[in-house]
Coordinates of C-alpha atoms in Angstrom, one line a residue:
Chain A
M181 CA -13.9 -4.4 26.1
K182 CA -15.9 -1.3 25.1
E183 CA -19.2 -2.2 23.7
K184 CA -19.3 -2.1 20.0
K185 CA -21.3 0.7 18.5
I186 CA -23.4 0.7 15.4
T187 CA -22.9 3.4 13.0
G188 CA -24.6 4.6 10.0
T189 CA -21.9 3.3 7.6
L190 CA -22.3 -0.2 9.1
I191 CA -26.0 -0.1 8.2
W192 CA -25.2 1.2 4.7
Y193 CA -22.8 -1.7 4.1
Y194 CA -25.0 -4.4 5.8
F195 CA -27.3 -4.3 2.7
I196 CA -24.5 -4.4 0.3
C197 CA -21.9 -6.8 1.7
K198 CA -21.7 -8.4 5.1
R199 CA -18.0 -8.9 4.9
E200 CA -17.6 -5.2 4.5
V201 CA -19.5 -4.6 7.8
W202 CA -16.9 -6.8 9.5
L203 CA -13.9 -5.0 8.0
I204 CA -15.4 -1.5 8.6
A205 CA -16.2 -2.5 12.3
R206 CA -12.5 -3.1 12.8
N207 CA -11.5 0.3 11.2
L208 CA -10.1 -1.6 8.2
E209 CA -10.9 1.0 5.7
P210 CA -11.0 0.3 1.9
D211 CA -8.2 1.3 -0.5
Q212 CA -8.2 5.1 -0.5
D213 CA -6.5 5.2 -3.9
D214 CA -9.6 3.5 -5.4
T215 CA -11.3 5.7 -8.0
N216 CA -14.8 5.4 -6.7
I217 CA -13.7 6.3 -3.2
T218 CA -11.9 9.3 -4.5
I219 CA -15.0 10.4 -6.4
G220 CA -17.1 9.9 -3.3
R221 CA -14.9 12.0 -1.2
F222 CA -15.0 14.8 -3.8
I223 CA -18.8 14.7 -3.9
Q224 CA -18.9 14.8 -0.1
E225 CA -16.5 17.7 0.1
N226 CA -17.8 19.8 -2.8
S227 CA -21.6 19.5 -2.7
Y228 CA -24.1 21.6 -0.7
D229 CA -21.5 24.2 0.3
R230 CA -24.1 26.5 2.0
D231 CA -25.2 23.9 4.6
K232 CA -23.7 22.9 7.8
K233 CA -21.8 19.7 7.1
E234 CA -20.9 16.6 8.9
V235 CA -22.5 17.1 12.3
S236 CA -21.3 14.6 14.9
L237 CA -23.9 13.4 17.4
G238 CA -22.6 10.6 19.6
N239 CA -21.7 7.8 17.3
I240 CA -23.7 9.2 14.4
K241 CA -22.2 11.5 11.8
I242 CA -24.8 13.5 9.8
D243 CA -24.0 14.8 6.3
I244 CA -26.4 17.7 6.3
M245 CA -28.5 19.4 8.8
R246 CA -30.8 22.3 8.2
R247 CA -34.0 23.9 9.4
G248 CA -36.9 23.9 6.9
D249 CA -40.6 24.9 7.7
G250 CA -39.8 25.0 11.4
Q251 CA -38.6 21.5 11.4
L252 CA -35.2 19.9 11.6
V253 CA -34.2 18.2 8.4
V254 CA -31.5 15.6 8.2
G255 CA -29.8 14.9 4.9
E256 CA -27.7 12.0 3.8
V257 CA -25.7 12.5 0.5
K258 CA -25.1 9.6 -1.8
K259 CA -23.2 9.3 -5.1
S260 CA -26.1 7.4 -6.7
S261 CA -29.5 5.9 -5.8
K262 CA -28.2 2.5 -6.7
F263 CA -28.3 1.2 -3.1
Q264 CA -31.4 3.1 -2.2
E265 CA -32.4 0.4 0.4
S266 CA -29.1 0.8 2.2
A267 CA -29.3 4.5 2.1
R268 CA -32.9 4.5 3.5
M269 CA -32.0 2.3 6.4
Q270 CA -29.0 4.4 7.2
L271 CA -31.1 7.5 7.4
L272 CA -33.8 5.7 9.4
F273 CA -31.1 4.8 11.9
Y274 CA -30.1 8.5 12.2
L275 CA -33.7 9.5 12.6
S276 CA -34.1 6.8 15.4
E277 CA -31.0 7.9 17.2
L278 CA -32.2 11.5 17.2
K279 CA -35.5 10.4 18.4
S280 CA -34.0 8.7 21.4
A281 CA -32.2 11.9 22.1
G282 CA -35.5 13.7 22.1
L283 CA -35.3 15.3 18.6
E284 CA -37.9 14.8 16.0
A285 CA -36.5 15.2 12.5
K286 CA -37.4 14.6 8.9
G287 CA -35.0 12.7 6.6
V288 CA -34.0 13.4 3.0
L289 CA -31.9 11.3 0.9
M290 CA -30.0 13.3 -1.5
F291 CA -28.4 12.3 -4.8
P292 CA -26.7 15.5 -6.1
R293 CA -25.5 13.9 -9.3
E294 CA -29.0 12.7 -10.2
K295 CA -30.5 16.1 -8.9
R296 CA -32.9 13.9 -7.0
R297 CA -34.1 13.5 -3.3
E298 CA -36.4 11.3 -1.4
E299 CA -38.1 11.7 2.0
V300 CA -37.7 9.1 4.7
E301 CA -39.9 8.7 7.8
L302 CA -39.8 6.6 11.0
T303 CA -42.9 4.4 11.4
P304 CA -43.6 1.4 13.6
D305 CA -42.8 -0.9 10.6
T306 CA -39.6 0.8 9.6
E307 CA -38.5 0.9 13.3
K308 CA -38.9 -2.8 13.6
Q309 CA -37.0 -3.4 10.4
L310 CA -34.2 -1.3 11.7
E311 CA -34.0 -3.2 15.0
Q312 CA -33.7 -6.5 13.2
T313 CA -30.9 -5.1 11.0
I314 CA -29.0 -3.8 14.1
K315 CA -29.2 -7.2 15.8
D316 CA -27.7 -8.9 12.8
I317 CA -25.0 -6.4 12.4
L318 CA -23.8 -6.9 15.9
R319 CA -23.8 -10.7 15.3
I320 CA -21.4 -10.1 12.3
M321 CA -19.2 -7.7 14.2
Y322 CA -18.5 -10.2 16.9
M323 CA -17.5 -12.9 14.4
E324 CA -13.8 -14.0 14.9
V325 CA -13.0 -14.0 11.3
P326 CA -14.7 -12.0 8.5
P327 CA -17.6 -13.6 6.4
K328 CA -16.3 -15.4 3.4
V329 CA -15.8 -13.5 0.1
E330 CA -18.9 -13.8 -2.0
K331 CA -18.7 -12.6 -5.6
I332 CA -21.4 -10.1 -6.1
P333 CA -21.8 -7.3 -8.7
F334 CA -20.7 -4.7 -6.2
C335 CA -17.2 -6.4 -6.0
K336 CA -16.3 -4.9 -9.4
N337 CA -16.3 -1.3 -8.0
C338 CA -15.5 -2.0 -4.5
G339 CA -12.4 -0.5 -2.6
Y340 CA -11.9 -3.9 -0.9
R341 CA -11.7 -5.7 -4.1
E342 CA -8.0 -6.2 -4.0
M343 CA -8.0 -7.1 -0.4
C344 CA -10.6 -9.8 -0.9
Y345 CA -9.3 -11.2 -4.1
S346 CA -5.5 -10.9 -3.4
Chain B
M1410 CA -2.7 5.9 -12.3
K1411 CA -0.9 8.2 -9.9
K1412 CA 2.8 9.0 -10.5
N1413 CA 6.0 8.9 -8.6
I1414 CA 7.8 12.1 -8.8
Y1415 CA 11.7 12.0 -8.9
I1416 CA 13.4 15.2 -8.2
F1417 CA 17.0 15.5 -9.3
N1418 CA 17.3 19.3 -10.0
D1419 CA 18.1 21.7 -7.2
G1420 CA 15.2 24.1 -6.4
Q1421 CA 12.2 25.2 -4.3
I1422 CA 9.1 23.2 -3.9
R1423 CA 6.1 25.0 -2.5
R1424 CA 2.3 24.9 -2.1
K1425 CA 0.6 27.2 -4.5
D1426 CA -3.1 27.4 -5.2
N1427 CA -3.6 24.1 -3.4
T1428 CA -1.2 22.2 -5.7
V1429 CA 2.6 21.7 -5.9
Y1430 CA 4.8 24.3 -7.5
F1431 CA 8.4 23.5 -8.3
E1432 CA 10.9 26.1 -9.3
T1433 CA 14.4 25.7 -10.4
E1434 CA 17.0 27.9 -12.2
E1435 CA 15.8 26.3 -15.5
G1436 CA 12.1 26.9 -15.0
K1437 CA 8.9 26.7 -13.1
K1438 CA 6.4 23.8 -13.0
F1439 CA 3.1 22.9 -11.5
L1440 CA 2.6 19.3 -10.4
P1441 CA -1.0 18.3 -10.0
I1442 CA -1.3 17.0 -6.4
E1443 CA -4.0 14.5 -7.1
D1444 CA -1.7 12.8 -9.5
I1445 CA 1.2 12.2 -7.0
N1446 CA 1.8 8.9 -5.3
D1447 CA 5.0 9.8 -3.6
I1448 CA 8.1 12.0 -4.1
F1449 CA 11.7 10.8 -4.3
V1450 CA 14.2 13.6 -3.7
F1451 CA 17.7 13.3 -4.9
G1452 CA 18.6 17.0 -5.6
E1453 CA 18.9 19.9 -3.1
L1454 CA 15.4 20.8 -2.2
E1455 CA 14.0 23.8 -0.2
L1456 CA 10.6 23.2 1.3
N1457 CA 8.5 24.5 4.1
K1458 CA 5.9 23.4 6.6
R1459 CA 3.0 24.6 4.4
F1460 CA 4.2 22.3 1.7
L1461 CA 4.4 19.3 4.2
E1462 CA 0.9 20.2 5.4
L1463 CA -0.4 19.8 1.9
T1464 CA 1.4 16.5 1.2
S1465 CA 0.3 15.2 4.6
Q1466 CA -3.3 16.1 3.8
K1467 CA -3.1 14.2 0.5
E1468 CA -1.3 11.3 2.1
I1469 CA 1.9 11.7 0.1
T1470 CA 5.2 10.1 1.4
I1471 CA 8.5 12.0 0.6
H1472 CA 11.7 10.0 0.5
F1473 CA 15.0 11.8 0.7
F1474 CA 18.4 10.6 -0.7
N1475 CA 21.7 12.3 -0.1
Y1476 CA 24.2 13.4 -2.7
Y1477 CA 25.7 9.9 -2.9
G1478 CA 22.2 8.4 -3.5
Y1479 CA 22.1 6.9 0.0
Y1480 CA 18.7 6.8 1.5
I1481 CA 18.4 9.5 4.4
G1482 CA 14.8 9.1 5.5
S1483 CA 11.2 9.6 4.7
Y1484 CA 8.6 12.2 5.6
Y1485 CA 5.9 9.8 6.5
P1486 CA 2.7 11.7 7.3
R1487 CA 0.6 11.0 10.4
E1488 CA -1.0 7.7 10.1
H1489 CA -4.3 8.0 8.4
L1490 CA -5.5 4.4 8.4
N1491 CA -5.6 3.3 12.0
S1492 CA -7.0 0.1 13.0
G1493 CA -6.2 -0.8 16.6
Y1494 CA -7.4 -4.3 15.8
M1495 CA -4.8 -4.8 13.0
T1496 CA -2.0 -3.4 15.2
L1497 CA -2.9 -5.9 17.9
K1498 CA -3.0 -8.7 15.4
Q1499 CA 0.4 -7.7 13.9
S1500 CA 1.9 -7.7 17.4
E1501 CA 0.3 -11.0 18.3
H1502 CA 2.0 -12.6 15.4
Y1503 CA 5.3 -11.0 16.4
L1504 CA 5.2 -12.0 20.0
D1505 CA 4.1 -15.6 19.4
I1506 CA 7.3 -17.4 18.3
E1507 CA 5.6 -20.0 16.1
K1508 CA 3.3 -17.4 14.4
R1509 CA 6.3 -15.2 13.8
L1510 CA 8.3 -18.0 12.3
A1511 CA 5.5 -19.0 10.0
I1512 CA 5.5 -15.6 8.4
A1513 CA 9.3 -15.1 8.4
R1514 CA 9.7 -18.6 6.7
A1515 CA 7.2 -17.5 4.0
F1516 CA 9.2 -14.5 3.3
V1517 CA 12.5 -16.5 3.0
R1518 CA 10.8 -19.2 0.9
G1519 CA 9.3 -16.6 -1.4
S1520 CA 12.6 -15.0 -1.8
G1521 CA 14.3 -18.4 -2.6
K1522 CA 11.6 -19.3 -5.1
N1523 CA 11.9 -16.0 -6.9
I1524 CA 15.7 -16.3 -7.0
Q1525 CA 15.3 -19.7 -8.5
N1526 CA 13.0 -18.4 -11.1
V1527 CA 15.5 -15.8 -12.2
L1528 CA 18.2 -18.5 -12.3
R1529 CA 15.9 -20.9 -14.2
Y1530 CA 15.5 -18.2 -16.9
Y1531 CA 19.3 -17.9 -17.4
I1532 CA 19.7 -21.7 -17.3
N1533 CA 17.3 -22.0 -20.1
R1534 CA 19.5 -19.6 -22.0
G1535 CA 22.4 -21.8 -21.6
K1536 CA 24.1 -20.3 -18.5
D1537 CA 25.8 -22.7 -16.2
L1538 CA 23.9 -22.0 -13.0
E1539 CA 22.5 -25.5 -12.1
D1540 CA 24.8 -25.9 -9.0
I1541 CA 23.7 -22.6 -7.6
S1542 CA 20.1 -23.4 -8.2
T1543 CA 20.5 -26.8 -6.4
Q1544 CA 22.1 -24.9 -3.4
I1545 CA 19.1 -22.5 -3.2
E1546 CA 16.8 -25.5 -3.4
N1547 CA 18.5 -27.0 -0.5
L1548 CA 18.4 -23.9 1.4
I1549 CA 14.7 -23.5 0.8
G1550 CA 14.3 -26.9 2.3
K1551 CA 16.2 -26.0 5.4
T1552 CA 13.6 -23.3 6.3
D1553 CA 11.2 -26.0 7.6
N1554 CA 13.5 -26.9 10.5
C1555 CA 14.4 -23.4 11.6
C1556 CA 13.3 -22.6 15.0
D1557 CA 14.1 -18.9 15.2
S1558 CA 14.1 -15.9 12.9
S1559 CA 17.8 -15.2 13.3
E1560 CA 18.4 -18.7 11.8
L1561 CA 16.0 -17.9 9.0
M1562 CA 18.0 -14.6 8.4
G1563 CA 21.1 -16.8 8.2
I1564 CA 19.5 -18.9 5.6
E1565 CA 18.3 -15.9 3.7
G1566 CA 21.9 -14.6 3.8
N1567 CA 23.3 -17.9 2.5
M1568 CA 20.8 -17.9 -0.3
R1569 CA 22.0 -14.4 -1.4
D1570 CA 25.6 -15.5 -1.1
Y1571 CA 25.1 -18.4 -3.6
Y1572 CA 22.9 -16.3 -5.8
Y1573 CA 25.5 -13.5 -6.0
K1574 CA 28.0 -16.1 -7.0
G1575 CA 25.8 -16.6 -10.1
F1576 CA 25.9 -12.9 -11.0
D1577 CA 29.2 -13.0 -12.8
T1578 CA 27.9 -15.9 -15.0
I1579 CA 24.6 -14.1 -15.7
I1580 CA 26.1 -10.7 -16.4
D1581 CA 29.3 -11.9 -18.1
N1582 CA 30.9 -8.4 -18.2
E1583 CA 34.3 -7.7 -16.8
D1584 CA 33.4 -4.2 -16.0
F1585 CA 30.8 -5.5 -13.6
V1586 CA 32.2 -8.2 -11.4
F1587 CA 30.7 -9.1 -8.1
N1588 CA 33.6 -10.1 -5.8
N1589 CA 31.7 -9.8 -2.7
R1590 CA 28.7 -7.9 -1.2
S1591 CA 29.9 -4.5 0.1
R1592 CA 27.4 -2.0 1.3
K1593 CA 28.5 1.3 3.0
P1594 CA 30.2 2.2 0.9
P1595 CA 29.8 -0.2 -2.1
R1596 CA 33.3 -1.2 -3.3
N1597 CA 32.5 -1.8 -7.0
E1598 CA 30.0 -0.9 -9.6
L1599 CA 27.8 -3.9 -9.2
N1600 CA 27.4 -3.5 -5.5
A1601 CA 26.6 0.2 -6.1
L1602 CA 23.8 -0.8 -8.4
I1603 CA 22.5 -3.4 -5.9
S1604 CA 22.5 -0.9 -3.0
F1605 CA 20.8 1.8 -5.0
G1606 CA 18.1 -0.5 -6.3
N1607 CA 17.4 -2.0 -2.8
S1608 CA 17.0 1.4 -1.3
L1609 CA 14.6 2.4 -4.0
L1610 CA 12.6 -0.8 -3.4
Y1611 CA 12.6 -0.3 0.4
T1612 CA 11.2 3.2 0.2
L1613 CA 8.6 2.2 -2.3
I1614 CA 7.3 -0.7 -0.2
L1615 CA 7.3 1.8 2.7
S1616 CA 4.9 4.1 0.8
E1617 CA 2.6 1.0 0.0
I1618 CA 2.5 0.0 3.6
Y1619 CA 1.5 3.5 4.5
K1620 CA -1.6 2.9 2.5
T1621 CA -2.6 -0.1 4.4
H1622 CA -3.4 -0.7 8.1
L1623 CA -0.1 -2.4 8.7
D1624 CA 2.6 -0.8 10.9
P1625 CA 6.0 -0.7 9.1
R1626 CA 7.9 -1.0 12.5
I1627 CA 6.7 -4.5 13.1
G1628 CA 8.6 -6.9 10.8
Y1629 CA 8.8 -10.7 11.1
L1630 CA 12.0 -11.8 9.4
H1631 CA 13.9 -8.6 10.3
T1632 CA 13.9 -8.0 14.1
T1633 CA 11.6 -5.3 15.2
N1634 CA 13.1 -2.7 17.5
F1635 CA 10.3 -0.2 17.2
R1636 CA 12.7 2.5 16.1
R1637 CA 13.1 1.8 12.5
F1638 CA 11.0 0.4 9.7
T1639 CA 11.4 -3.4 9.2
L1640 CA 8.2 -4.7 7.6
N1641 CA 9.3 -3.1 4.3
L1642 CA 12.7 -5.0 4.5
D1643 CA 10.7 -8.2 4.9
I1644 CA 8.4 -7.6 1.9
A1645 CA 11.4 -6.5 -0.2
E1646 CA 13.0 -10.0 0.1
I1647 CA 10.1 -11.3 -2.2
F1648 CA 10.5 -8.5 -4.8
K1649 CA 14.2 -7.9 -4.9
P1650 CA 14.9 -10.8 -7.3
I1651 CA 12.0 -10.0 -9.6
I1652 CA 12.2 -6.2 -9.7
I1653 CA 15.8 -5.1 -8.7
D1654 CA 18.0 -7.9 -9.8
R1655 CA 16.2 -8.3 -13.1
L1656 CA 16.5 -4.6 -13.7
I1657 CA 20.2 -4.6 -13.0
F1658 CA 20.7 -7.5 -15.5
T1659 CA 18.8 -5.5 -18.1
L1660 CA 20.6 -2.3 -17.5
I1661 CA 24.0 -3.9 -17.9
G1662 CA 23.1 -6.3 -20.7
K1663 CA 21.6 -3.6 -22.8
K1664 CA 24.6 -1.4 -21.9
M1665 CA 22.2 1.3 -20.7
I1666 CA 24.6 1.8 -17.7
T1667 CA 28.3 1.4 -18.2
K1668 CA 31.5 1.8 -16.2
N1669 CA 31.5 5.5 -17.1
D1670 CA 28.4 6.1 -15.1
F1671 CA 30.3 5.6 -11.8
E1672 CA 32.8 7.6 -9.8
R1673 CA 35.0 6.9 -6.9
D1674 CA 34.3 8.7 -3.8
M1675 CA 35.1 8.4 -0.1
G1676 CA 36.7 5.0 -0.8
G1677 CA 33.6 3.7 -2.5
I1678 CA 32.0 3.6 -5.8
L1679 CA 29.0 5.7 -6.6
L1680 CA 26.5 5.9 -9.4
K1681 CA 26.7 9.4 -11.1
E1682 CA 23.6 11.4 -11.8
R1683 CA 23.0 10.1 -15.4
G1684 CA 23.3 6.6 -14.1
K1685 CA 20.8 7.2 -11.3
K1686 CA 18.4 8.8 -13.8
V1687 CA 18.6 5.8 -16.1
F1688 CA 18.2 3.4 -13.2
I1689 CA 15.1 5.2 -12.0
Q1690 CA 13.6 5.5 -15.4
E1691 CA 13.8 1.7 -15.7
F1692 CA 12.7 1.1 -12.2
D1693 CA 9.6 3.3 -12.9
N1694 CA 8.9 1.4 -16.1
R1695 CA 9.1 -1.8 -14.3
L1696 CA 6.7 -0.8 -11.6
K1697 CA 4.2 0.2 -14.3
T1698 CA 4.6 -3.0 -16.2
T1699 CA 1.5 -5.2 -15.8
I1700 CA 1.1 -9.0 -15.4
R1701 CA -2.1 -10.9 -15.5
H1702 CA -3.3 -11.8 -12.0
R1703 CA -5.2 -15.0 -12.0
K1704 CA -7.3 -14.5 -8.9
L1705 CA -8.1 -10.9 -9.6
G1706 CA -8.9 -11.8 -13.2
R1707 CA -7.2 -8.7 -14.7
E1708 CA -3.9 -6.9 -15.3
V1709 CA -2.0 -5.6 -12.3
S1710 CA 1.2 -3.6 -12.2
Y1711 CA 4.2 -4.6 -10.2
R1712 CA 3.5 -1.8 -7.9
R1713 CA 0.1 -3.0 -7.3
L1714 CA 1.4 -6.5 -6.8
I1715 CA 3.3 -5.2 -3.7
R1716 CA 0.1 -3.8 -2.3
L1717 CA -1.7 -7.1 -2.9
E1718 CA 1.2 -8.8 -1.0
L1719 CA 0.4 -6.6 2.0
Y1720 CA -3.3 -7.3 1.7
K1721 CA -2.5 -11.1 1.7
L1722 CA -0.4 -10.5 4.9
E1723 CA -3.4 -8.6 6.5
K1724 CA -5.6 -11.6 5.7
H1725 CA -3.1 -13.9 7.4
L1726 CA -3.0 -11.8 10.5
I1727 CA -6.7 -11.6 10.7
G1728 CA -6.7 -15.4 10.6
E1729 CA -8.6 -15.7 7.4
E1730 CA -6.2 -17.2 4.9
E1731 CA -2.7 -18.4 5.2
Y1732 CA -0.1 -16.1 3.7
K1733 CA 1.5 -17.4 0.6
P1734 CA 4.3 -15.2 -1.0
Y1735 CA 4.1 -14.1 -4.6
I1736 CA 6.0 -16.4 -6.8
S1737 CA 6.9 -15.0 -10.3
R1738 CA 6.4 -17.1 -13.4
W1739 CA 9.9 -16.5 -14.6

């Protein structure tokens, strides 16, 4: 079996719902008719038109990449800052992947709807945090059956809602 | 909620300004693409590749029916939800005889229970259907001892035979007698309605399967041969009694469709255009009708109920939760 690869999306979901990590890892995408997912797709497709979008580097997919002040800037676009911790770790993961490929980059979280952004940086502390996260994600991915449904506030707006509660 | 588009008029359908443009002799119309679930085509339609590219991109399935209302086929866009894992699980449950039987049995039992609920409704209204209901009950019991899917198909067939015997009692209209089930072509009005309704349901379920990770070619009750869709036929067994059969009883009972809505052609009986339109209107209404879903804790439409059924099947295949068919409350 091919070794399972960590992706930014998995990191993002890890901090929201562990069950979602398991599902996503098996390519079991959420309901594409779900309103929130449609909105997300629209924001993704229609924001920041001037930048180069969706750059794929190995197993990571970067929303936005640009050069600013002679430095490489990597941007991650989110619908809202509600899950800032998730977004931060996701971006840290990209920065760390780039770093191992020999690329130093600066990270910016972007919330176009809120007209807000936040800078993110790799430090020994954040790198350690990231490592722990990745370890636990791998543990979940290799589970035989998905983690049990846990009712959390996120369920209300989740594209897996009907799958979990059917 | 997205809509089903039903096209009866002859005309041209095209892509224009990134949306759908439909032109007939009577007029022109834009159909907002984001609002379309799937398209059912009954009229003569001209279309081109650019249009199919647009519908594929938007993951819209197009179902075609011929002049007689028979299902021809579907334009089923390239699979967009691919999970190798789910395909393997689906195959595993097909190849393992015991696993396959477990799912096939659930479909037949679900079908039987829903048939019984329809019968119960009419028994409570004074119709003499007790004997038939008992026979169905016996057949449901027999599913436990079945050891292959063709045996289960046989039971399912027997259930339908008994159930259809009750149609005359339920409908009680000499213009619509059952006689026996005849398909291609249907030999009387009632058979024509059943055939038409079932093909609508099969195609609708196909559209829903498209929006999940399941492969419609791998069915459990109906034998898979990898050349045609079978999973939609399986799922349809659960919903035929509660969607199509109840619909037929309503249409005839309220005289929304009468004997004049049929014509004789090629040795068979066919529903005329007005009849088809009325049927589809009611079908569409039924799909939009909502019921309270206990586990979800909110109202869901019948169409959504079909999707939930597919999710339940996915959870069964994953090994998370045993599949239990949807049983209606009446």
